[in-house]
mmCIF file of C-alpha atoms in Angstrom:
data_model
loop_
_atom_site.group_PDB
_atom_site.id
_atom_site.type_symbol
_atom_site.label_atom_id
_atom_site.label_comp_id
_atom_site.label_asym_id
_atom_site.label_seq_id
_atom_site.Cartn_x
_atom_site.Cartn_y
_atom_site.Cartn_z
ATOM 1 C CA UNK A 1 99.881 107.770 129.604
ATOM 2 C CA UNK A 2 102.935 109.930 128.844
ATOM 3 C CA UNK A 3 106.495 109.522 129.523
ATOM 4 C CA UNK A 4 109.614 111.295 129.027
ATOM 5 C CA UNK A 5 113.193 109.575 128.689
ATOM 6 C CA UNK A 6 116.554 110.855 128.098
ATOM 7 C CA UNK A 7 118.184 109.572 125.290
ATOM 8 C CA UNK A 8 122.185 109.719 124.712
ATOM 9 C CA UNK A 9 123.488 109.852 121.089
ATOM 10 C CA UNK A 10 121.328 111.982 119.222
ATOM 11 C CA UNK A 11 123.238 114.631 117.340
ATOM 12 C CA UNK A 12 120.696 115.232 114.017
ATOM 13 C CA UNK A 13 117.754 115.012 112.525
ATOM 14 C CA UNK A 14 118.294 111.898 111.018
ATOM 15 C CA UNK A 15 118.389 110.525 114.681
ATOM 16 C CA UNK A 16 115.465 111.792 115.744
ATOM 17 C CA UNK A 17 114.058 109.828 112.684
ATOM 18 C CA UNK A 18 115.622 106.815 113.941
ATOM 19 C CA UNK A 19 114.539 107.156 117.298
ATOM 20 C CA UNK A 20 111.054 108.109 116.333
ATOM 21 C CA UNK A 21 110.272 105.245 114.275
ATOM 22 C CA UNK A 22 111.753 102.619 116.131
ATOM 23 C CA UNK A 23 109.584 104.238 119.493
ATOM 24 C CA UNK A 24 106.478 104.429 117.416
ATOM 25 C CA UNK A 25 106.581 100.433 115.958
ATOM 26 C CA UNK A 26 106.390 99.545 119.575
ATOM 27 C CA UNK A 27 102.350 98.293 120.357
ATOM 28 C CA UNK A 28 100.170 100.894 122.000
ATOM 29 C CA UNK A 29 102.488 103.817 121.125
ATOM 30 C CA UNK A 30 99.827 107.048 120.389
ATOM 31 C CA UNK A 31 103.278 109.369 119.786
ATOM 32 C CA UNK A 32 106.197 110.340 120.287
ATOM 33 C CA UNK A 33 108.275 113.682 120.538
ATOM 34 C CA UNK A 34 112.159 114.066 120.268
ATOM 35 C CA UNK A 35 113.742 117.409 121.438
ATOM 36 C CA UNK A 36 117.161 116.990 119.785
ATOM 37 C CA UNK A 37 118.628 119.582 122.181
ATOM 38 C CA UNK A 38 117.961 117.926 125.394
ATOM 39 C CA UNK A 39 117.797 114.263 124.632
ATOM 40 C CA UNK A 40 114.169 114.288 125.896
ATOM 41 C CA UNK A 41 111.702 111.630 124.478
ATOM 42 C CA UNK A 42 108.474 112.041 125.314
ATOM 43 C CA UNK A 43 106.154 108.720 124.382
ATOM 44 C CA UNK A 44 102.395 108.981 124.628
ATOM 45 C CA UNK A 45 101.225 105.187 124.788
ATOM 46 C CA UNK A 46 97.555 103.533 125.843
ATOM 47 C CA UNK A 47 99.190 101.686 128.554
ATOM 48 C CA UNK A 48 102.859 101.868 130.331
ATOM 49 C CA UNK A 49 105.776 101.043 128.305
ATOM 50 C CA UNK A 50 108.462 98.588 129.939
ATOM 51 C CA UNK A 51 111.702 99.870 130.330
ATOM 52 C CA UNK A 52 113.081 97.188 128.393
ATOM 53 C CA UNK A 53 111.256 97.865 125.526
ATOM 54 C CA UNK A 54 111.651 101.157 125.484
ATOM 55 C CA UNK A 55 115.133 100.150 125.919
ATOM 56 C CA UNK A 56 115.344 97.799 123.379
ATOM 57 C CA UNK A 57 113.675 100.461 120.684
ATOM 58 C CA UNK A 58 116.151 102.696 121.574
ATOM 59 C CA UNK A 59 119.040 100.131 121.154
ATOM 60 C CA UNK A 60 117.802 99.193 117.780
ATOM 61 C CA UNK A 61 117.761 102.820 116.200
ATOM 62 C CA UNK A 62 121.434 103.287 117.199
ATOM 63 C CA UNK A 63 121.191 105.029 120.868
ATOM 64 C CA UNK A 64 122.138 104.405 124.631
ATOM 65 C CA UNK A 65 118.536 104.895 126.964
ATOM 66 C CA UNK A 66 119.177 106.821 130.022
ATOM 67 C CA UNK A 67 116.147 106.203 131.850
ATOM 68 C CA UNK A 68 112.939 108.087 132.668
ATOM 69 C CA UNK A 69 114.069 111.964 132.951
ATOM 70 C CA UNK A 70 112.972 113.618 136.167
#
């Protein structure tokens, strides 16, 4: 299953870090892909990801979850 969110707050590479390894502790999380320029996190997972985790992951490395991008 993939997903893409937008992600506010991200301004470097060393957010992208942040972001990255607080998405990919999360259980069933194959990858994920940051594209700095556009706030877009894609997250390739076994099984759909609740918001609220995704949420929460996203909290805990520093930045604001916008929601699933369209």
């Amino acid at each position: 299953m993939e997903t893409v969110y937008e992600v506010k707050g991200m301004t470097c590479g060393h957010c992208v870090g942040s972001v990255t390894q607080e998405l990919s502790a999360l259980p069933g999380v194959e990858s994920v892909d940051v594209v700095l320029e556009t706030g877009k996190v894609t997250v390739k997972s076994e099984a759909a990801l609740t918001e609220d985790a995704v949420r929460e992951a996203v909290d805990e490395a520093g930045y604001e979850l916008v929601g699933v991008a369209n």
